[in-house]
PDB file of C-alpha atoms in Angstrom:
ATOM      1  CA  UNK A 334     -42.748  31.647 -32.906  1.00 38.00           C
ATOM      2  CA  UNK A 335     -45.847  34.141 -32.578  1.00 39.00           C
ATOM      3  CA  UNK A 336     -48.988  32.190 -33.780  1.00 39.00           C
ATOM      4  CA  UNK A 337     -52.899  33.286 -35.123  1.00 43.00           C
ATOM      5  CA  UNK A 338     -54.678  33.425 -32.503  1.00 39.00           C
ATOM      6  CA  UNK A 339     -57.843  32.605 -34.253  1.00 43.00           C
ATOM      7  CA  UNK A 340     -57.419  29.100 -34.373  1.00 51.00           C
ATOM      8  CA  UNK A 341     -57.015  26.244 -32.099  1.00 50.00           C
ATOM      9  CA  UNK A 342     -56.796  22.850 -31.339  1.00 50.00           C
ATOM     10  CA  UNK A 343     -59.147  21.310 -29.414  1.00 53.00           C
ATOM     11  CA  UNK A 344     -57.784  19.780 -25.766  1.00 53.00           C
ATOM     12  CA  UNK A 345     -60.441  17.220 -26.036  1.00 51.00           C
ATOM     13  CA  UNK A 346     -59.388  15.935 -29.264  1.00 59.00           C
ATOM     14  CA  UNK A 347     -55.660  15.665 -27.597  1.00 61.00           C
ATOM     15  CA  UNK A 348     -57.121  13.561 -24.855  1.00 67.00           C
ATOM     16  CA  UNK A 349     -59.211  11.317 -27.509  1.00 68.00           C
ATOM     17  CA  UNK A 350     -55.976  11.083 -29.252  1.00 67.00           C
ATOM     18  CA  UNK A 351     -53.895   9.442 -26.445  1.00 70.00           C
ATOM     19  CA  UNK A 352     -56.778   7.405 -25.471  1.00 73.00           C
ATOM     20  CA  UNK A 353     -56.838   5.907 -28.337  1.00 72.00           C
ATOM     21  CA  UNK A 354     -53.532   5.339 -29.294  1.00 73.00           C
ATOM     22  CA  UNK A 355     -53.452   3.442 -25.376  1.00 77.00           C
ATOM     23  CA  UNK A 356     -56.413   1.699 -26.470  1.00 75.00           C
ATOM     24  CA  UNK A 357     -54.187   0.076 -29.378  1.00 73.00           C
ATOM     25  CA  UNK A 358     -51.741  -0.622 -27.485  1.00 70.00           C
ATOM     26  CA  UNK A 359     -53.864  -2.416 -24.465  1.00 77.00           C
ATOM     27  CA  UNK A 360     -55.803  -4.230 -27.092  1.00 76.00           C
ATOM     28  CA  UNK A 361     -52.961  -5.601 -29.357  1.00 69.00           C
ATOM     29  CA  UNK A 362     -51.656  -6.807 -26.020  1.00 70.00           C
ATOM     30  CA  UNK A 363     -54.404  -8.356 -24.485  1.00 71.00           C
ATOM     31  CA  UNK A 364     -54.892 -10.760 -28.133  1.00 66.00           C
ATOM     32  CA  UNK A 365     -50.968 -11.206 -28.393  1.00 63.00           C
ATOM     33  CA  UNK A 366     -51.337 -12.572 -24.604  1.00 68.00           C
ATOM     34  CA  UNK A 367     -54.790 -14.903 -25.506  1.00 70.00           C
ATOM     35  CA  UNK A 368     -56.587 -12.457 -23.032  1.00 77.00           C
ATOM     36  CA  UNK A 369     -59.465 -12.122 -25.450  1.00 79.00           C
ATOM     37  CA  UNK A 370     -60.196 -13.524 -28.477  1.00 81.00           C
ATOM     38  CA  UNK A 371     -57.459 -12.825 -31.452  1.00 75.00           C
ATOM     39  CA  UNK A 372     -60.216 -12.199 -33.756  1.00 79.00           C
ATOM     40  CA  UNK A 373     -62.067  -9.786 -31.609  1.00 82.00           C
ATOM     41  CA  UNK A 374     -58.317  -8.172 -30.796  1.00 81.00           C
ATOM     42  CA  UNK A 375     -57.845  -7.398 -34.149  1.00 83.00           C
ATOM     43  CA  UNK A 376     -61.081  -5.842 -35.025  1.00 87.00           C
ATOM     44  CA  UNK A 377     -60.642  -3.562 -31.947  1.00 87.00           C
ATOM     45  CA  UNK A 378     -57.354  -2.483 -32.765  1.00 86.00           C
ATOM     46  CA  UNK A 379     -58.697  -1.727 -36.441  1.00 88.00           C
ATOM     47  CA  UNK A 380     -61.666   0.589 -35.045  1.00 89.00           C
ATOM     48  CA  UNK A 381     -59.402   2.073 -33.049  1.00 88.00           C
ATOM     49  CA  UNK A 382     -56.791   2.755 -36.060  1.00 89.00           C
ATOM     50  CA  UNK A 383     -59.907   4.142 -38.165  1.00 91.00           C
ATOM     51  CA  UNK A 384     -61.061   6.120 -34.729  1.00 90.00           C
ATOM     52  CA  UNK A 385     -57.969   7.728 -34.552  1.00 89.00           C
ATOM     53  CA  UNK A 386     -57.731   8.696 -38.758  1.00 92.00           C
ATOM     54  CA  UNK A 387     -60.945  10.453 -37.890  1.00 90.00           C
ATOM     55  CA  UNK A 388     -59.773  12.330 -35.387  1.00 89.00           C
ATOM     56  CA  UNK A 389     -56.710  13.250 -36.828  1.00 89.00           C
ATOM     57  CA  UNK A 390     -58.356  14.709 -39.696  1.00 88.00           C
ATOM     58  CA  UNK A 391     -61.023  16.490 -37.566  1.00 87.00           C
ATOM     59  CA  UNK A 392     -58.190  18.201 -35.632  1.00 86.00           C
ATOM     60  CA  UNK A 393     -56.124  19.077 -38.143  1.00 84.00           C
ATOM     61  CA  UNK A 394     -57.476  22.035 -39.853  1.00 81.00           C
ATOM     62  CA  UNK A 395     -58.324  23.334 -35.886  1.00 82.00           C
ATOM     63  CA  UNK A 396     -54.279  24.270 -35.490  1.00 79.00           C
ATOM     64  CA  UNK A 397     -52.776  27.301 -35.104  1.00 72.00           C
ATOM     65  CA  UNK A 398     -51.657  29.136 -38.319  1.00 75.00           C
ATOM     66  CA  UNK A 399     -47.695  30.254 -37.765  1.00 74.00           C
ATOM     67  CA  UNK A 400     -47.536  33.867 -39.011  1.00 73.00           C
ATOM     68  CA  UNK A 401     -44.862  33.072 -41.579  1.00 70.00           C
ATOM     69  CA  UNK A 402     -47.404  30.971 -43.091  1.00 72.00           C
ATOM     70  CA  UNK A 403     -50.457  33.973 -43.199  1.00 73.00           C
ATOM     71  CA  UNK A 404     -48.110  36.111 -44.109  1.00 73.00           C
ATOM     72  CA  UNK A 405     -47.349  33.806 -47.485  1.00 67.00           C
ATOM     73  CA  UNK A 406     -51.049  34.104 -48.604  1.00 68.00           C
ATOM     74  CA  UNK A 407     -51.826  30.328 -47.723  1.00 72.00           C
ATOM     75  CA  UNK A 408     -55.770  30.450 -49.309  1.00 80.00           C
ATOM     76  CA  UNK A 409     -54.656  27.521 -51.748  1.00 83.00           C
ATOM     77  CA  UNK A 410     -52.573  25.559 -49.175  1.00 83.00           C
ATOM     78  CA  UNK A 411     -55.292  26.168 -45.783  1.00 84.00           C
ATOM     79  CA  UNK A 412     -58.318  24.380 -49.064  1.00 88.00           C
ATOM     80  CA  UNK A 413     -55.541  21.659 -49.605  1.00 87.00           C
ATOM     81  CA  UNK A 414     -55.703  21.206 -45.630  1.00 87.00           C
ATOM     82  CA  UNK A 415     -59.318  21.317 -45.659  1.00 90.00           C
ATOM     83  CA  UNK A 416     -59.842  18.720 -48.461  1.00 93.00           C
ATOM     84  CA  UNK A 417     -56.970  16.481 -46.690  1.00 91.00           C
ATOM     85  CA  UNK A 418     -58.702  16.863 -43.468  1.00 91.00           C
ATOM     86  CA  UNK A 419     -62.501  15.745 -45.033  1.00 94.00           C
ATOM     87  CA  UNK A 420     -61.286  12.792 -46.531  1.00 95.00           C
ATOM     88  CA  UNK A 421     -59.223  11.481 -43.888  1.00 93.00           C
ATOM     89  CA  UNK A 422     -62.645  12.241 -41.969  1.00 94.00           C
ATOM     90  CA  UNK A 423     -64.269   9.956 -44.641  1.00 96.00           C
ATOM     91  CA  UNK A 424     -61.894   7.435 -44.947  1.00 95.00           C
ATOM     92  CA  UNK A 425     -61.859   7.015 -40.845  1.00 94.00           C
ATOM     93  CA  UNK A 426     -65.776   6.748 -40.993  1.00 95.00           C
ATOM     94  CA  UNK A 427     -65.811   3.858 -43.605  1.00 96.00           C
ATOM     95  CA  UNK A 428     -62.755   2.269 -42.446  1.00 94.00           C
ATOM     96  CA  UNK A 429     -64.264   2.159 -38.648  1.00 94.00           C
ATOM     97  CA  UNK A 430     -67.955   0.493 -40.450  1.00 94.00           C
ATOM     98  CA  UNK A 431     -65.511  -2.185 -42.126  1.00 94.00           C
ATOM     99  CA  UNK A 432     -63.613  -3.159 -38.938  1.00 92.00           C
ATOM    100  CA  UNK A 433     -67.072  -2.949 -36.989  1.00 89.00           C
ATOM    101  CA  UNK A 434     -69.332  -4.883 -39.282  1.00 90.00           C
ATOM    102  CA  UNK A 435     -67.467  -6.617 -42.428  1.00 88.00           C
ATOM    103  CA  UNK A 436     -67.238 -10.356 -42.232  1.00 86.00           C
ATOM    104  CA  UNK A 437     -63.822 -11.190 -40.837  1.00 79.00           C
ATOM    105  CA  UNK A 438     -61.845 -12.489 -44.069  1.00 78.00           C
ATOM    106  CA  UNK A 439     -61.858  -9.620 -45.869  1.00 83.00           C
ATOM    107  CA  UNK A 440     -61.913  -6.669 -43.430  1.00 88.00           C
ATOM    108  CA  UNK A 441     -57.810  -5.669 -43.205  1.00 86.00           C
ATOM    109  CA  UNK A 442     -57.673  -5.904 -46.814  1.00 87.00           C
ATOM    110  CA  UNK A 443     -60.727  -3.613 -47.681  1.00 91.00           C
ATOM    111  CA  UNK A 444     -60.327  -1.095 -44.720  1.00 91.00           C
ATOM    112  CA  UNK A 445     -56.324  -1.119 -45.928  1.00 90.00           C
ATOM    113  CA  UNK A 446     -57.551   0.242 -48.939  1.00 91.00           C
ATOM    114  CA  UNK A 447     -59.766   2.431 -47.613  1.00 94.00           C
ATOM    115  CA  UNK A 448     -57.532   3.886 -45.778  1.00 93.00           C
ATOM    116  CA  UNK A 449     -54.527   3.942 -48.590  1.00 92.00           C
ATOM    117  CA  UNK A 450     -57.055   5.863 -50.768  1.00 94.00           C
ATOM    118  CA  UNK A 451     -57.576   8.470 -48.847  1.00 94.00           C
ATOM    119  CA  UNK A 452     -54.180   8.917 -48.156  1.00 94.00           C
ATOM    120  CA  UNK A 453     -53.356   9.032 -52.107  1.00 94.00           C
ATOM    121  CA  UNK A 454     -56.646  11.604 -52.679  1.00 94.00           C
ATOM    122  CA  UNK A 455     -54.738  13.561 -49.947  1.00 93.00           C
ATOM    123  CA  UNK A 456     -51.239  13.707 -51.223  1.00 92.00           C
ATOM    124  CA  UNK A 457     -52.512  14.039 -54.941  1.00 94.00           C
ATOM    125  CA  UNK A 458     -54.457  17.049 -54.240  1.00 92.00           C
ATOM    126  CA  UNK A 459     -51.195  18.317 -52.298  1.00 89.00           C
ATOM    127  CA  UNK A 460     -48.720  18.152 -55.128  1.00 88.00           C
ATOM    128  CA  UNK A 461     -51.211  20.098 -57.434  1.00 91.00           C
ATOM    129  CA  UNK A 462     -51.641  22.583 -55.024  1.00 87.00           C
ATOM    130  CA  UNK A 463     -47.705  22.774 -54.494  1.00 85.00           C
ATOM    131  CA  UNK A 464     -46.858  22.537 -58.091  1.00 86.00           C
ATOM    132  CA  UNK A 465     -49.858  24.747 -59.520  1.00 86.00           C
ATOM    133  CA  UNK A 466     -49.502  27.860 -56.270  1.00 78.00           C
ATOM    134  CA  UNK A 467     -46.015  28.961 -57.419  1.00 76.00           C
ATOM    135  CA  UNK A 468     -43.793  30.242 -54.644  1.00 77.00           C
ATOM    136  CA  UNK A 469     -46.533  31.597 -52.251  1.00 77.00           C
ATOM    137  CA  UNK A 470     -47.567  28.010 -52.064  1.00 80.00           C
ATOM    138  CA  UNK A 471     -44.541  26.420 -51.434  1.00 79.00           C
ATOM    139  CA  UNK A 472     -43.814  29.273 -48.551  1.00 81.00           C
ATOM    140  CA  UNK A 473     -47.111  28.825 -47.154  1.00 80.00           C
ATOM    141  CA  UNK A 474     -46.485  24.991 -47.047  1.00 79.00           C
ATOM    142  CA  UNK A 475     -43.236  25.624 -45.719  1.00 77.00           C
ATOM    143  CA  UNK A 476     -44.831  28.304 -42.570  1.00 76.00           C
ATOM    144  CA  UNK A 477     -47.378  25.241 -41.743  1.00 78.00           C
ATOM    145  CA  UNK A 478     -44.462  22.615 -41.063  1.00 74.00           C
ATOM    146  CA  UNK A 479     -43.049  25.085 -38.782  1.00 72.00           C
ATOM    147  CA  UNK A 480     -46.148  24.488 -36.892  1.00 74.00           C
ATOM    148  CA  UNK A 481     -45.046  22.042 -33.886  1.00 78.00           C
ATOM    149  CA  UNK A 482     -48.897  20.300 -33.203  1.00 79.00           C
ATOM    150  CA  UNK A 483     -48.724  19.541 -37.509  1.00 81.00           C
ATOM    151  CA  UNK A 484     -45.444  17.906 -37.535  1.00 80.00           C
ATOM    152  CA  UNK A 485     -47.025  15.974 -34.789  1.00 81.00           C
ATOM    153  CA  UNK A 486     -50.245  14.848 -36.850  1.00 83.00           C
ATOM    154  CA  UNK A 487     -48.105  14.305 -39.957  1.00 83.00           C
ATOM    155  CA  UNK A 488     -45.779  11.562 -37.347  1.00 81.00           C
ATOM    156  CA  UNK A 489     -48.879   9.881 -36.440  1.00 84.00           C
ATOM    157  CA  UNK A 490     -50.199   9.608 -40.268  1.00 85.00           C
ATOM    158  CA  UNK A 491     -47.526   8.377 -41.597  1.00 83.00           C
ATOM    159  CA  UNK A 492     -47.739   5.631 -39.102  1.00 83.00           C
ATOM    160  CA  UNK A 493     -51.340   5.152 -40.030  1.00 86.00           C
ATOM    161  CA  UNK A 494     -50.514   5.105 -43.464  1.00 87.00           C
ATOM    162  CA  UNK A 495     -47.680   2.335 -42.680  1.00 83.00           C
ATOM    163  CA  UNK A 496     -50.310   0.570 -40.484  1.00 83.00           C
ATOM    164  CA  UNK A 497     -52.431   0.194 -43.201  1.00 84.00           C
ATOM    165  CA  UNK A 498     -50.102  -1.018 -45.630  1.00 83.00           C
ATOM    166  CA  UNK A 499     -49.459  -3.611 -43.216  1.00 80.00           C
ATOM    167  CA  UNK A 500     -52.738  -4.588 -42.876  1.00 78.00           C
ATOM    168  CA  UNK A 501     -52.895  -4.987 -47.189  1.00 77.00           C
ATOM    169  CA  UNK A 502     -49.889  -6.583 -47.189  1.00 77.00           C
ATOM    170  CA  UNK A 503     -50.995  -9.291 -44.677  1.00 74.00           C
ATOM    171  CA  UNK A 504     -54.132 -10.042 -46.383  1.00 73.00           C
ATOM    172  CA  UNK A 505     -52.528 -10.249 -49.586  1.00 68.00           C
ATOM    173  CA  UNK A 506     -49.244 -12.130 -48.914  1.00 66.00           C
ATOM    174  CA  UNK A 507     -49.584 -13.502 -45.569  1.00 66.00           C
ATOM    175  CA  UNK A 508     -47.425 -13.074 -42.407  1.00 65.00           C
ATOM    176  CA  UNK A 509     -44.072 -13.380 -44.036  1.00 61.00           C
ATOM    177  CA  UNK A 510     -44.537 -10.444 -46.048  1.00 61.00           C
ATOM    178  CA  UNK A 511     -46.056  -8.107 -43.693  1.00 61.00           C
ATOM    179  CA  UNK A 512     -43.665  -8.776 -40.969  1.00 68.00           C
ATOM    180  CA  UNK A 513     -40.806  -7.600 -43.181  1.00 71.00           C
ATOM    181  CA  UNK A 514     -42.990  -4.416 -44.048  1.00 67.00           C
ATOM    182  CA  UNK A 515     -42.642  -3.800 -40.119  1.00 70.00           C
ATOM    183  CA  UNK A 516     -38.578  -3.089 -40.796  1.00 71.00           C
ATOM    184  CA  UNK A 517     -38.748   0.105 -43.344  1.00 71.00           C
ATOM    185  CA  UNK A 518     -41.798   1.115 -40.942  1.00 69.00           C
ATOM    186  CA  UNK A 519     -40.103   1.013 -38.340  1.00 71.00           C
ATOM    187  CA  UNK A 520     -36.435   2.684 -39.952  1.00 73.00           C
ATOM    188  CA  UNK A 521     -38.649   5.355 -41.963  1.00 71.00           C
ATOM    189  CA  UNK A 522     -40.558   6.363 -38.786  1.00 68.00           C
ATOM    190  CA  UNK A 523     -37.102   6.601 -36.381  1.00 67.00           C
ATOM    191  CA  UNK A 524     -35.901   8.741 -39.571  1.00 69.00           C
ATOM    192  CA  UNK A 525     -39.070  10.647 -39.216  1.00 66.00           C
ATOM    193  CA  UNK A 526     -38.716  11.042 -35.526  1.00 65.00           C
ATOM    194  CA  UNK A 527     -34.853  12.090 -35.567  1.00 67.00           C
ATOM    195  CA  UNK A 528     -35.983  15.110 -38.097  1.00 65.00           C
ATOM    196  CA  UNK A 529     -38.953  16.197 -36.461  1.00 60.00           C
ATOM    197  CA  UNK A 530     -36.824  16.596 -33.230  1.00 64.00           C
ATOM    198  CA  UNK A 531     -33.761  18.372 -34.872  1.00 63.00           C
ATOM    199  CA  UNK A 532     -36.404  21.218 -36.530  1.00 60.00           C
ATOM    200  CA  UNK A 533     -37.676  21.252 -33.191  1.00 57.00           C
ATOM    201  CA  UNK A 534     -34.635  22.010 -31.668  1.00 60.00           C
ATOM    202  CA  UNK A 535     -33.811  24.382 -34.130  1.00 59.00           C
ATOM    203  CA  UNK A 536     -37.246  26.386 -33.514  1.00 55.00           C
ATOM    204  CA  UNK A 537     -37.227  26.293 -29.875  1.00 55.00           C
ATOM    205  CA  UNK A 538     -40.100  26.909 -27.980  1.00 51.00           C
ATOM    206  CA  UNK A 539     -43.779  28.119 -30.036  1.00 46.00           C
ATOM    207  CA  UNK A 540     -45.056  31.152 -28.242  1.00 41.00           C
TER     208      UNK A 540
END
């Protein structure tokens, strides 16, 4: 697949990326184990969930642009990207201030909500940009999930957006609620992960 050449992700942002996502890991591990404090655990594992939202949406509207989708007149669908891609920005920034500095009671529950707002500003402004652009719209849509890098940042928000749910959940109704949320997470993503890997199987290599 023959991409624009006029835009790019940026290798630093892949490196921040897997740091991060390590940096969850290693964290969640080291409370889970009594290594450091639970309480300081989870507020590192939070800023480092809202670090990576940030991120996410700061590299997202940096990706290549497959030619199917340029070719579709994308205007509408590249400002839906752009809007998605400032609020997630947003969202990271006062999600990350609310894991750093809100008192500990209250912090999954209003950085959860954070989060899940920007997430529904995002994928409201999507379906009026897919329902209100006609056909060019919907092939323009349809060119940008062709792009490999996207499909990736769309895996890794939808775990975000599961994460935070989580987080809600817990803060809300406790252990025994969020644990179970952990199940469809955990079904939906492997469903997620099977189709992502079957289109890109079916696409072969980018060029």
């Amino acid at each position: 697949m023959t991409l624009e050449p006029h835009k790019h992700g940026s290798p630093v942002s892949l490196v921040l990326m897997g740091g991060l996502v390590i940096a969850v890991l290693a964290i969640a591990a080291a409370g889970e184990f009594d290594l450091i404090d639970r309480g300081w655990a989870k507020r590192g594992v939070g800023a480092a969930l809202a670090l990576l939202l940030l991120v996410l949406g700061n590299y997202w509207p940096k990706l290549l642009i497959p030619v199917d989708a340029w070719r579709a007149n994308p205007g509408p669908v590249l400002a839906a990207e752009r809007f998605a891609a400032t609020i997630l920005v947003i969202a990271g920034l006062a999600a990350l201030a609310v894991w750093v500095w809100w008192p500990a009671p209250r912090m999954m529950a209003i950085a959860g909500a954070i989060t899940l707002a920007g997430f529904g500003l995002t994928a409201a402004n999507w379906v009026r940009v897919i329902l209100t652009g006609g056909v060019s719209a919907q092939s323009a849509a349809r060119g940008l999930l062709a792009s490999q890098p996207r499909l990736t940042v769309l895996m890794l928000m939808h775990a975000l957006f599961w994460v935070a749910v989580i987080f809600l959940a817990d803060t809300v109704w406790g252990d025994a609620v969020s644990r179970w949320l952990i199940v469809p997470f955990i079904l939906l993503n492997g469903a997620l992960g099977l189709l992502y890997s079957r289109r890109l199987d079916r696409q072969g290599p980018a060029k």
